[in-house]
Coordinates of C-alpha atoms and ligand atoms in Angstrom, one line a residue:
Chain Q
X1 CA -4.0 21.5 -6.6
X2 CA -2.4 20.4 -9.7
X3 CA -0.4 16.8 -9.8
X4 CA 0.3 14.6 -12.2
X5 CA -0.6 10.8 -11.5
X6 CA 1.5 7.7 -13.5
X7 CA -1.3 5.1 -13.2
X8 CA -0.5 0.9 -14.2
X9 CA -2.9 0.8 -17.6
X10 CA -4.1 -2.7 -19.0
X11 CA -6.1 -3.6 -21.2
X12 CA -7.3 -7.3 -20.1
X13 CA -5.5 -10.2 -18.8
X14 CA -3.5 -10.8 -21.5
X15 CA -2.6 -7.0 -22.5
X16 CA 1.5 -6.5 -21.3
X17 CA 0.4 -3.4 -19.3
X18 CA 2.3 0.2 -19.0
X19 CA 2.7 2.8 -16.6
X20 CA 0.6 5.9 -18.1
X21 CA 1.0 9.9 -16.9
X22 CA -2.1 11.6 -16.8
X23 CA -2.5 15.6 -15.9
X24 CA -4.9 16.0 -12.9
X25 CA -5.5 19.9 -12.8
X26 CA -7.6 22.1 -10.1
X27 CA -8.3 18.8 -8.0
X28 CA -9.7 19.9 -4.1
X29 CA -7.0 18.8 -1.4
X30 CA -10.6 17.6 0.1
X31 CA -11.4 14.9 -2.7
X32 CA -10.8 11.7 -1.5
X33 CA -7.9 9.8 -3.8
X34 CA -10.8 7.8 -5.5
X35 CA -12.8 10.9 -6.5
X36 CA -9.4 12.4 -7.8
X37 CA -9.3 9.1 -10.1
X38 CA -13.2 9.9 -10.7
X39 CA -12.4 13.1 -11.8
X40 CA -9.6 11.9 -14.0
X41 CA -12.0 9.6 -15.3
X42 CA -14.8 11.4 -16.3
X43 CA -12.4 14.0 -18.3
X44 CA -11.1 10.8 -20.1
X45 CA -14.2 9.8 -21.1
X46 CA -15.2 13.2 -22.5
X47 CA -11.7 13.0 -24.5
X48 CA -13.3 9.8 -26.0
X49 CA -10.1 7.3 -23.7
X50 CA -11.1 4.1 -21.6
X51 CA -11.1 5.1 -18.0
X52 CA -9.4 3.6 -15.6
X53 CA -10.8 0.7 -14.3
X54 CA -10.6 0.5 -10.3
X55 CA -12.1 -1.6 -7.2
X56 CA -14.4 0.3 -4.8
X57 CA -17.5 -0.2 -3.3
X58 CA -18.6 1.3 0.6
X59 CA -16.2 4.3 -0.3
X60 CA -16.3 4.6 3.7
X61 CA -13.3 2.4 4.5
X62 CA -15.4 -0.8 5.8
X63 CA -15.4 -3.2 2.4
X64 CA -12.0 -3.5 1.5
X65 CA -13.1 -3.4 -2.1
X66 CA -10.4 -0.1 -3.0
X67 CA -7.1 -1.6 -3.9
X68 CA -4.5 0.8 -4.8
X69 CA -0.3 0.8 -4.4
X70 CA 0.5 4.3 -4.4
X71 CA 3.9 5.4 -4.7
X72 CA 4.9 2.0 -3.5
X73 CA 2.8 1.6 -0.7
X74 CA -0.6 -0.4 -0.3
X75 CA -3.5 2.0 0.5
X76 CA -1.1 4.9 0.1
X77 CA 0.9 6.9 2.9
X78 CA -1.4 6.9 5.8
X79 CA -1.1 4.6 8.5
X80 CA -4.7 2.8 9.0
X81 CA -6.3 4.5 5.8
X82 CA -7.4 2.2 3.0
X83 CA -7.4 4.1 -0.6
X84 CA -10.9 5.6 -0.2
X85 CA -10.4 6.8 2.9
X86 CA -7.2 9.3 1.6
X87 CA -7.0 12.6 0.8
X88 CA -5.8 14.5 -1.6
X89 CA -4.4 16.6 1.2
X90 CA -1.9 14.0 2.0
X91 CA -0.2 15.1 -1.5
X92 CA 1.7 18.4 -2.1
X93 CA 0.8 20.7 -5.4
X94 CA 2.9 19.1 -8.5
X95 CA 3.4 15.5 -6.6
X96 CA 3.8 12.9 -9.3
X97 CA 1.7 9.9 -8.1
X98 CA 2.3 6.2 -9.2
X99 CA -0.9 4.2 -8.8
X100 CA -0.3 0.2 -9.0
X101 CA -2.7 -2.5 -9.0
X102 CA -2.1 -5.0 -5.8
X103 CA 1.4 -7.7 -7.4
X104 CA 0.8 -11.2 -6.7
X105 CA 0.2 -14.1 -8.4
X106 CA -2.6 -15.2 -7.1
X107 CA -4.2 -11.7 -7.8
X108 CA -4.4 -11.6 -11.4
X109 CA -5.0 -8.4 -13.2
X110 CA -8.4 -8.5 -15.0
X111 CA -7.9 -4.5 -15.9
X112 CA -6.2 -1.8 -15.1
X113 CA -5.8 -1.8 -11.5
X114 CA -8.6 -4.5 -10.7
X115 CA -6.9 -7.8 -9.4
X116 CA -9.5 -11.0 -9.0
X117 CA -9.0 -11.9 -5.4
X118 CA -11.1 -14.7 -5.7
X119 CA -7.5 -16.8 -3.9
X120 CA -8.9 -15.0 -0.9
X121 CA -12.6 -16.4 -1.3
X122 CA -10.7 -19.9 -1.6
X123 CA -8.6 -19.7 1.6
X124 CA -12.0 -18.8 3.4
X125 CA -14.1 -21.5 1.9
X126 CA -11.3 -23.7 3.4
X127 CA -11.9 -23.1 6.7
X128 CA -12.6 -19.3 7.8
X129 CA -16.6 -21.0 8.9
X130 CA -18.2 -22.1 12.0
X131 CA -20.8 -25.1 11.8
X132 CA -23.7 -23.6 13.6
X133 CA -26.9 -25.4 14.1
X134 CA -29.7 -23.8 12.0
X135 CA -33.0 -22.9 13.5
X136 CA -33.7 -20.7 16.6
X137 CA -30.9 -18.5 17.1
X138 CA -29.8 -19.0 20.1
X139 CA -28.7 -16.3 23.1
X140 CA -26.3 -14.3 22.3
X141 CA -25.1 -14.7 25.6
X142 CA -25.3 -18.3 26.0
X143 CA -22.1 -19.1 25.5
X144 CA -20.0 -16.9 27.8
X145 CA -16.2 -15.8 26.6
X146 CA -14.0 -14.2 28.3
X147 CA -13.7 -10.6 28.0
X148 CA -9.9 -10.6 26.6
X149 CA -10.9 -13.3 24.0
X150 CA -13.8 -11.5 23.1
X151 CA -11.4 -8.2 22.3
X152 CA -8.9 -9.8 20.6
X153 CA -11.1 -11.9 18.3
X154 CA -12.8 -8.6 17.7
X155 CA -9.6 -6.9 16.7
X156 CA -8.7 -9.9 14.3
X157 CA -12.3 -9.9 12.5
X158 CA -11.6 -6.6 11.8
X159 CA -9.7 -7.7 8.7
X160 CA -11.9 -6.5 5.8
X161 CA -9.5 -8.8 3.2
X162 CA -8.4 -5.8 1.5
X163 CA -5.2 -7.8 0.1
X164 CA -2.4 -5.2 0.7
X165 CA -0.9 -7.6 3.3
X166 CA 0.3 -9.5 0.1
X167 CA 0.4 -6.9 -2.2
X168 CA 3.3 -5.1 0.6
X169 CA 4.4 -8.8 1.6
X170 CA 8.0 -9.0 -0.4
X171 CA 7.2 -12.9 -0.4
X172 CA 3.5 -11.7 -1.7
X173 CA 2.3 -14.4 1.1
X174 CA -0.7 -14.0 2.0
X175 CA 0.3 -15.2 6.2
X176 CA -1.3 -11.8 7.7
X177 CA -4.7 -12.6 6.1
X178 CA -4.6 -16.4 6.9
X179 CA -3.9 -15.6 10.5
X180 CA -6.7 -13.1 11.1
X181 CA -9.5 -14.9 10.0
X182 CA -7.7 -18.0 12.1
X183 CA -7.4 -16.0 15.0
X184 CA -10.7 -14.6 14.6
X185 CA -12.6 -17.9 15.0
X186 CA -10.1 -19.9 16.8
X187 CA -10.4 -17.6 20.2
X188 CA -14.3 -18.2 20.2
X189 CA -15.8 -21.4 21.7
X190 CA -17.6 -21.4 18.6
X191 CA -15.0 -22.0 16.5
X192 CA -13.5 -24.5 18.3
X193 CA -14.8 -27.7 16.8
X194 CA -12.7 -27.2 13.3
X195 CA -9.9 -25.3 15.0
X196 CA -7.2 -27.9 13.5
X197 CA -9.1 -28.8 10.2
X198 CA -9.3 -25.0 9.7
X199 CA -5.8 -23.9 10.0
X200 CA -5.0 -27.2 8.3
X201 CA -7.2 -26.0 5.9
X202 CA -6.8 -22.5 5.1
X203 CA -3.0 -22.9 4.5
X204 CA -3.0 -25.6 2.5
X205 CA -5.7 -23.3 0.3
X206 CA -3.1 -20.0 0.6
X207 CA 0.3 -22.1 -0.3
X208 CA -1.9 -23.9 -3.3
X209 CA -3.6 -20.6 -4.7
X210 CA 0.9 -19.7 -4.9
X211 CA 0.8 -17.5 -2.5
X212 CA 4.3 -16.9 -0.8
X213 CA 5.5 -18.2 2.8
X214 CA 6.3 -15.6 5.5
X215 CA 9.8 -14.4 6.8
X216 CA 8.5 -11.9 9.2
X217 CA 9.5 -8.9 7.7
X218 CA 6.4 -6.7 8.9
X219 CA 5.8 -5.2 5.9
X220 CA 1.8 -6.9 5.7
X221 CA 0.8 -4.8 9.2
X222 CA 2.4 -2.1 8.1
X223 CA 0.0 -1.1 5.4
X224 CA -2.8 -3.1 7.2
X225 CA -5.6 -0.6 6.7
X226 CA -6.9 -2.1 10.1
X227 CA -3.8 -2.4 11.9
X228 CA -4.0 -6.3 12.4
X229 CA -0.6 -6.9 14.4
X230 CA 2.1 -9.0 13.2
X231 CA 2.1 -11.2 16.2
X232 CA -1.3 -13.2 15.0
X233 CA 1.5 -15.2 12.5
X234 CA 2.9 -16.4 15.5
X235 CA -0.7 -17.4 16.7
X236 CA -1.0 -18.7 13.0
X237 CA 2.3 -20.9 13.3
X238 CA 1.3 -22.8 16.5
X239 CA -2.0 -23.3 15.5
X240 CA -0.8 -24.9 13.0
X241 CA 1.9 -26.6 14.0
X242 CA 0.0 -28.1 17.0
X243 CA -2.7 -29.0 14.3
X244 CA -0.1 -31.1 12.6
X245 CA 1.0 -32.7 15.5
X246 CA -2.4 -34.5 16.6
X247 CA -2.8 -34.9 12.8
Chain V
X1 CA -37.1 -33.9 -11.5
X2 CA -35.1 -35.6 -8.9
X3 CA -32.1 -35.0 -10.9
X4 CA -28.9 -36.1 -9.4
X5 CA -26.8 -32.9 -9.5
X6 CA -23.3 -33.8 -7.9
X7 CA -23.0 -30.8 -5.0
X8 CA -19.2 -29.5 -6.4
X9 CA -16.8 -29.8 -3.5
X10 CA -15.7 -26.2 -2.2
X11 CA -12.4 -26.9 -3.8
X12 CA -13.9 -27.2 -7.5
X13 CA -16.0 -24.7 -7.3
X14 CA -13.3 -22.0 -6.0
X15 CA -10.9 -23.6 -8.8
X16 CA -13.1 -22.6 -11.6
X17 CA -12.3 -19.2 -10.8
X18 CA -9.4 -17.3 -12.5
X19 CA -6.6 -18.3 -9.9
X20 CA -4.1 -20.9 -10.6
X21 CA -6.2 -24.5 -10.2
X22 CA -4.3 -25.9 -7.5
X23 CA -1.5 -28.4 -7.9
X24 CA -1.8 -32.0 -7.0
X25 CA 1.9 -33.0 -6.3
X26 CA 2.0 -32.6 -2.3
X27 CA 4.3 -30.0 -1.7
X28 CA 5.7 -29.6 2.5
X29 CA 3.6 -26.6 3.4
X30 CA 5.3 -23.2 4.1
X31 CA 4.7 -23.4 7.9
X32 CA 6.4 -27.2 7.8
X33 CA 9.1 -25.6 5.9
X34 CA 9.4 -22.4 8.0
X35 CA 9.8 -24.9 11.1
X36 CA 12.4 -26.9 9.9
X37 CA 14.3 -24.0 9.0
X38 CA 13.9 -22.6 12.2
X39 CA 14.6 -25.7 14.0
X40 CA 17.9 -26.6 12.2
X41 CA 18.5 -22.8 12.6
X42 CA 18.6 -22.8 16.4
X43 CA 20.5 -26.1 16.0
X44 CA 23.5 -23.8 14.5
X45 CA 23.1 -21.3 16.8
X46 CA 23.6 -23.4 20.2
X47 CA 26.7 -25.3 17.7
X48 CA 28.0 -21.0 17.6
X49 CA 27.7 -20.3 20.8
X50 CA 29.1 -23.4 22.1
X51 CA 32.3 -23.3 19.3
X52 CA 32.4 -19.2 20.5
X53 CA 33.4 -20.4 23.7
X54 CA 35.9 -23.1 22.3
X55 CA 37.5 -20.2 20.5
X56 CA 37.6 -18.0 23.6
X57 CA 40.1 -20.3 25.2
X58 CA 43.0 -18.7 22.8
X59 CA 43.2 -16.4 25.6
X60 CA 44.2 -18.4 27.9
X61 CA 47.6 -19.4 26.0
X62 CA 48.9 -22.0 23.3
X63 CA 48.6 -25.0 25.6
X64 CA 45.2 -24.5 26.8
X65 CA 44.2 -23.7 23.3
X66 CA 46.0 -26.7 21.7
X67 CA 44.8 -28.9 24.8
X68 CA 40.9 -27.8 24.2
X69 CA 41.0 -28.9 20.6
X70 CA 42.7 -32.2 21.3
X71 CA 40.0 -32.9 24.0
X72 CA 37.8 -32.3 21.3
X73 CA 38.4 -35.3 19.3
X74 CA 38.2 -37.1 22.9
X75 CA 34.8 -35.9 23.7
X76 CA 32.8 -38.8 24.3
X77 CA 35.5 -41.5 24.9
X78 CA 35.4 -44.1 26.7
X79 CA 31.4 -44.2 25.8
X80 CA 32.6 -43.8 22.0
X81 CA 35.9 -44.3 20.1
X82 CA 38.2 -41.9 19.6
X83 CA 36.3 -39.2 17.4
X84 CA 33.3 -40.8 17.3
X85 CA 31.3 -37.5 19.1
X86 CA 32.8 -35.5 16.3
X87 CA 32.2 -37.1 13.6
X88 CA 28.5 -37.4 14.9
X89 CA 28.2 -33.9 15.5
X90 CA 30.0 -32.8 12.5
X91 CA 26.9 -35.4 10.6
X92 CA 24.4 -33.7 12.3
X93 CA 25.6 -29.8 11.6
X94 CA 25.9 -30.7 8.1
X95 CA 22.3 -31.9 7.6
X96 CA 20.9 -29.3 9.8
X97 CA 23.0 -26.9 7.3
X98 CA 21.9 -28.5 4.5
X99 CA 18.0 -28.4 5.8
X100 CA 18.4 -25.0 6.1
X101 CA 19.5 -24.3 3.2
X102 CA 17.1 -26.4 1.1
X103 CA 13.7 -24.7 3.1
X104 CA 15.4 -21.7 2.4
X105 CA 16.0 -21.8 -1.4
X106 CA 12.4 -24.0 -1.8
X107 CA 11.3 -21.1 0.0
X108 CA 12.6 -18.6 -2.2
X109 CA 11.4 -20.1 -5.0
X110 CA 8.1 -19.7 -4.1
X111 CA 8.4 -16.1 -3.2
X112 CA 9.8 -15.4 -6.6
X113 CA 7.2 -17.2 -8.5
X114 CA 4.8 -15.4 -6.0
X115 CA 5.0 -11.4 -7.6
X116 CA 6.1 -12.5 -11.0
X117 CA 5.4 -9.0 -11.9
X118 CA 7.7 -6.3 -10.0
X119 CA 6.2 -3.1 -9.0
X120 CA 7.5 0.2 -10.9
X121 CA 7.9 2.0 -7.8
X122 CA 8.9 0.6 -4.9
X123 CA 10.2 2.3 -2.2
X124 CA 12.9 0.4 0.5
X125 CA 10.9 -2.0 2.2
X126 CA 10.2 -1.0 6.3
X127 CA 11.4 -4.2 7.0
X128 CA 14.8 -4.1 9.2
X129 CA 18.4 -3.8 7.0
X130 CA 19.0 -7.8 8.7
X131 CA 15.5 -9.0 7.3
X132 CA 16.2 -7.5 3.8
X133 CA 19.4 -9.7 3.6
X134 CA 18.5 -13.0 5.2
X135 CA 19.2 -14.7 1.3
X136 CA 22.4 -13.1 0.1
X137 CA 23.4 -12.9 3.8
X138 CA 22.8 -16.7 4.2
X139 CA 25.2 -16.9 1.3
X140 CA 28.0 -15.6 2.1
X141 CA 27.6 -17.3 5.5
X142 CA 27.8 -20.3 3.7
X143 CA 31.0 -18.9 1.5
X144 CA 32.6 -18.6 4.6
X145 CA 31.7 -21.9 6.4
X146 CA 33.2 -23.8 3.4
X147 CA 36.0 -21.6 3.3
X148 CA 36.4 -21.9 7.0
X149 CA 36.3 -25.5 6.7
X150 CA 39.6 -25.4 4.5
X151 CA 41.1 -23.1 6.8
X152 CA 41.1 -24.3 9.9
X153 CA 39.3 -27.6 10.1
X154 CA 41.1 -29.5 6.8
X155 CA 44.0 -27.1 7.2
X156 CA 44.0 -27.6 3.4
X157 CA 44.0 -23.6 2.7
X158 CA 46.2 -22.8 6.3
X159 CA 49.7 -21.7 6.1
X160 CA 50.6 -23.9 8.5
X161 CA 48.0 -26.3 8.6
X162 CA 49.4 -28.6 11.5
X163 CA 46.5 -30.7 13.1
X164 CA 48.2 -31.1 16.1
X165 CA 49.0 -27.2 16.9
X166 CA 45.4 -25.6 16.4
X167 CA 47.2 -22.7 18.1
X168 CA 49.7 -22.2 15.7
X169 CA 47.0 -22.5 12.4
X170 CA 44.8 -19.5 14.0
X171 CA 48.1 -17.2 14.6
X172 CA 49.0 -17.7 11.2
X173 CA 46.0 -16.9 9.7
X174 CA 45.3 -13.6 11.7
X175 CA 48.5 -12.4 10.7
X176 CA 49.1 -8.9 9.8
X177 CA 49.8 -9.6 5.9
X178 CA 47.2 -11.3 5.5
X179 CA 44.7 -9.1 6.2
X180 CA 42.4 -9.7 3.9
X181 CA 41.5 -13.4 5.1
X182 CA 41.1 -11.2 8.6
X183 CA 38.9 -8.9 6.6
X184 CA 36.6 -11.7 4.9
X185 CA 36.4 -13.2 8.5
X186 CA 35.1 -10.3 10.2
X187 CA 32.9 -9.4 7.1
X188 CA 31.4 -13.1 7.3
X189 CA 30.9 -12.7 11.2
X190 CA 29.3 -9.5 10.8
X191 CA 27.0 -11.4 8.2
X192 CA 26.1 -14.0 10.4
X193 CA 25.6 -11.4 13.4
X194 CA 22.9 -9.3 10.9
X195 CA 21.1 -13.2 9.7
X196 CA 20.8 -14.2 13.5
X197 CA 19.5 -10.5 14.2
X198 CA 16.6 -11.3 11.9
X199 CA 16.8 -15.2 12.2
X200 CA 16.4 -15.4 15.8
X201 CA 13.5 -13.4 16.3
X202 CA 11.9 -14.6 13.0
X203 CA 12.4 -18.2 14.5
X204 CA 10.9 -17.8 17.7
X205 CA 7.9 -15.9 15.9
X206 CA 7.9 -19.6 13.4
X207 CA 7.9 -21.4 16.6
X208 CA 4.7 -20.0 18.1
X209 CA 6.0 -16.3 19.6
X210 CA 2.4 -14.2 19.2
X211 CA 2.3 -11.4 21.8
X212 CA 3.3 -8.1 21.2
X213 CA 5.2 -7.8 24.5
X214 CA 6.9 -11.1 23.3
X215 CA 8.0 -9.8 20.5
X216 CA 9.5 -6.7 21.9
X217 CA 11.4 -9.1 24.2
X218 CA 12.3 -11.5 21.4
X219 CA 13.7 -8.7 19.7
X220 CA 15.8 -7.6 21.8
X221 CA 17.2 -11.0 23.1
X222 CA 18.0 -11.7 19.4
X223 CA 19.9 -8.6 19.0
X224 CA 21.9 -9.3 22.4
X225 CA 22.2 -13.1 21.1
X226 CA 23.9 -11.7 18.1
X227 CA 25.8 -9.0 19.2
X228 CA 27.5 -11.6 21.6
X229 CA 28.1 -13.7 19.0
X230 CA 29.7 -11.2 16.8
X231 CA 31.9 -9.5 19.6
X232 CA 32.9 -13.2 21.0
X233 CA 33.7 -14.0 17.1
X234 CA 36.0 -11.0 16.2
X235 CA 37.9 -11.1 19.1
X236 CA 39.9 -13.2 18.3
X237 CA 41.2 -11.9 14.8
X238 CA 41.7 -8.6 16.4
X239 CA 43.9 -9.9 19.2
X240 CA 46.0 -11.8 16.6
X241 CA 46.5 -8.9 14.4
X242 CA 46.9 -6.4 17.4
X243 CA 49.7 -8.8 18.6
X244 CA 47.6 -9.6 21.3
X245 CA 47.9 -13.2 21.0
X246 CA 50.8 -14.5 19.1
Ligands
LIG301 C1 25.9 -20.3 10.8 C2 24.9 -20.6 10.0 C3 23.5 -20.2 10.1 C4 22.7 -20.0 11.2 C5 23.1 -20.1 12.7 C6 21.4 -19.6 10.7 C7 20.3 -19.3 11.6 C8 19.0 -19.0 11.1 C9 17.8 -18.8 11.9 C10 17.8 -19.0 13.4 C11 16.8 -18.5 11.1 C12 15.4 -18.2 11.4 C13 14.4 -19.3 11.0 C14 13.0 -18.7 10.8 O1 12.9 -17.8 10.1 O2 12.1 -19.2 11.5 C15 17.3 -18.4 9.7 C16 16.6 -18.0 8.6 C17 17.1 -18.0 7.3 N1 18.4 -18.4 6.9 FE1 19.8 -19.0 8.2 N2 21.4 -19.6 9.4 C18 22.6 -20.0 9.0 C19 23.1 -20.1 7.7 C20 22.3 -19.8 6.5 C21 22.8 -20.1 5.2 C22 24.1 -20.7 4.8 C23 21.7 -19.7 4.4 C24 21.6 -19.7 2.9 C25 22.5 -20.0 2.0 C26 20.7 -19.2 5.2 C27 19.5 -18.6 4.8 C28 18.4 -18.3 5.6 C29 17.2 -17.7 5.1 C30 16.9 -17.3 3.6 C31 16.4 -17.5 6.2 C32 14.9 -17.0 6.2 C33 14.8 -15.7 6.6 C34 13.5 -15.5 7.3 O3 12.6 -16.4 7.2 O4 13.3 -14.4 7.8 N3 21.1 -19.3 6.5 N4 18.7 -18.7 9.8
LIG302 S1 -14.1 1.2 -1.0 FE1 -14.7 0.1 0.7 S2 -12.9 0.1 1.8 FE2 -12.4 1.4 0.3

């Protein structure tokens, strides 16, 4: 199939930035969206141009490393899908694609359509940690929790901090994120100790890294690659707010 | 050897990074502000649905109407002087407005500053037509109150304007030829139907709502809340104009 793709091109941190439109001929409706941009790439480089720089790492879905806003939506047009995980089939024969690096403040461009989510490594180091004893490991069953806990932490440590909750968030907040990884460890006994201190923590981290606040629009689980629900804000919020009051 | 390295504290080490380095002025935290905004929300929700009721009374004929308001200023006596419990409450609606209104721009602010750079292509948001329009909704919610204020509470902007025939003001105001004061009225109260649409829901989420089964039901209990409000609200135009009540 032939399309033609309009991709966000700058040069460094400083550079303005522009959309560009590039000719992608003959591309397999099978290729994945970042082999298309591979195969865009390598034809740019044998026309002596700068490829385009772009985030990826596992390729399988699982890293959270692809970070792409095509045509307007984070990770693309399938539901649960991160960037590397969609196909080319998704598109139709002369689509014109516009490819947008994640927009937030606190995601800088460095190039192109590489952001530095390094705001997300800061919310986590203030708080998304259990203090664990070092030594023998001990049993995984030695602590028992309860089969619904268990599930539901599972589902919120399935965030792989991807960053299209803030790059679909109108506010670009950064809530859906925050509220996973509190989720995560505050429904496991292990993670009770620093339950207040953590979603103390990890908020004051998100509002100072200028990251938005959240009016519950639902855009974040939209896009969520993962499909972490909207309701783990409200989980988020009285964490918090109980935090605050024994504070 | 034995060199005393300081060990960087986790905040300086993740603000050598590219982000913003935090700021040190204290700033309320979005969740604090998201709470009082919800809180001073509800506040002028109860205040709707308990004025709603108050304006339902026009139903009921000129005396009862005129008798309600009169009571009004009485509320409270002999505990309180004459007004007091008005004057109270008409204090406390105006911070909780005010509260409102201030979390709501600071919040704003922040969201602006948030994606300095807009996306080329953006399609319409999924979010719902009332959560799109909370901000310019909330203002003309607050275009109205003011107005509102002159109209029938001042009497300043009234065509009759009597304090002591309440009756009388709304009649005048509803009248056929001037239908567009009946027209900015029901616009406004169809504003404040879509905010609460959104607002209710979005404050019961701020205020700890996190199942998914809870949401369905706080979804729906918002948009009876508000459709309530809004059908309560425009009744009482419509009977004017319609001859209804005269
Ligand atoms: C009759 C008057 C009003 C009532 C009853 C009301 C009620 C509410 C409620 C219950 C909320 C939800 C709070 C939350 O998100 O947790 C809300 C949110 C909001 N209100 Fe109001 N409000 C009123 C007037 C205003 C005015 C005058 C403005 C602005 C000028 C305004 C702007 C907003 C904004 C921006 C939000 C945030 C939307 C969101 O977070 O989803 N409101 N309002
Ligand atoms: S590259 Fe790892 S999730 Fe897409």
């Amino acid at each position: 199939m032939d399309i033609q793709v309009r991709v966000w091109r700058q040069s460094g941190p400083a550079d303005r930035g522009r959309m560009v439109g590039y000719d992608v001929k003959d591309i397999s409706p099978d290729a994945s969206f970042l082999e298309m941009i591979d195969v865009l790439n390598e034809k740019l480089i044998l026309d002596g141009d700068d490829p385009i720089a772009f985030d990826h790492d596992c390729r399988e879905g699982i890293c959270g490393a692809c970070s792409m806003v095509i045509n307007g939506v984070a990770h693309g047009p399938e539901k649960a899908t991160t960037t590397c995980q969609l196909h080319m089939r998704h598109f139709k024969d002369g689509d014109v694609i516009d490819v947008e690096p994640w927009r937030a403040a606190a995601f800088p461009v460095i190039k192109d359509l590489v952001v530095d989510r390094s705001a997300f490594d800061q919310i986590i180091q203030a708080g998304g940690y259990i203090s664990a004893p070092t030594g023998t490991a001990p049993d995984a069953h030695a602590t028992p929790v309860p089969k619904k806990d268990a599930d539901a932490a599972f589902e919120a440590a399935t965030c792989i901090g991807c960053g299209a909750c803030v790059a679909a968030c109108p506010n670009g907040s950064s809530m859906l994120f925050t509220a996973a990884k509190v989720t995560h460890l505050g429904l496991m006994p292990q993670g009770q100790p620093e339950r207040d201190s953590r979603v103390i923590d990890m908020l004051q981290a998100q509002d100072d890294a200028g990251f938005g606040g959240c009016t519950n629009m639902g855009e974040c689980a939209e896009v969520c690659p993962k499909g972490i629900p909207l309701s783990l804000i409200g989980r988020l919020n009285s964490d918090y707010r109980k935090a605050i009051a024994k504070s | 050897m034995a060199v005393d390295t300081p060990i960087p504290k986790t905040k300086n080490a993740a603000g050598a990074s590219a982000t913003p380095t935090p700021r040190k002025v204290v700033r309320p935290s979005s969740i604090i502000l998201k709470i009082t905004m919800a809180v001073s929300g509800i506040l002028l929700v109860l205040f709707l649905y308990v004025h709603m009721i108050g304006n339902l009374k026009i139903f009921l004929g000129g005396t009862d109407f005129d008798h309600y308001a009169h009571w009004l200023r009485d509320l409270g006596t002999p505990l309180l002087p004459h007004m007091w419990y008005l004057w109270i409450q008409r204090g406390v609606l105006t911070l909780a407005v005010l509260a409102h209104i201030y979390t709501a721009a600071v919040l704003t602010i922040r969201a602006k500053k948030a994606r300095p750079v807009k996306y080329a292509h953006r399609p319409k948001v999924q979010g719902s037509y009332a959560a799109r329009t909370m901000r310019w909704g909330g203002v003309i919610v607050l275009l109205f109150i003011i107005f509102h204020i002159l109209d029938l509470t001042t009497g300043t902007v009234n065509p009759v304007g009597d304090h002591e025939h309440p009756y009388a003001n709304v009649v005048a105001d509803f009248a056929p030829d001037r239908w567009y004061v009946t027209l900015f009225y029901a616009l406004a109260i169809v504003a404040v139907g879509f905010h609460l649409w959104h607002g209710i829901f979005s404050a019961a989420r701020t205020l700890g709502q996190q199942t998914e089964k809870g949401q369905r039901r706080a979804k729906t209990i918002a948009a009876v809340l508000s459709a309530v409000l809004v059908v309560g609200y425009l009744s009482v135009p419509f009977s004017v104009m319609v001859g209804l009540v005269d």
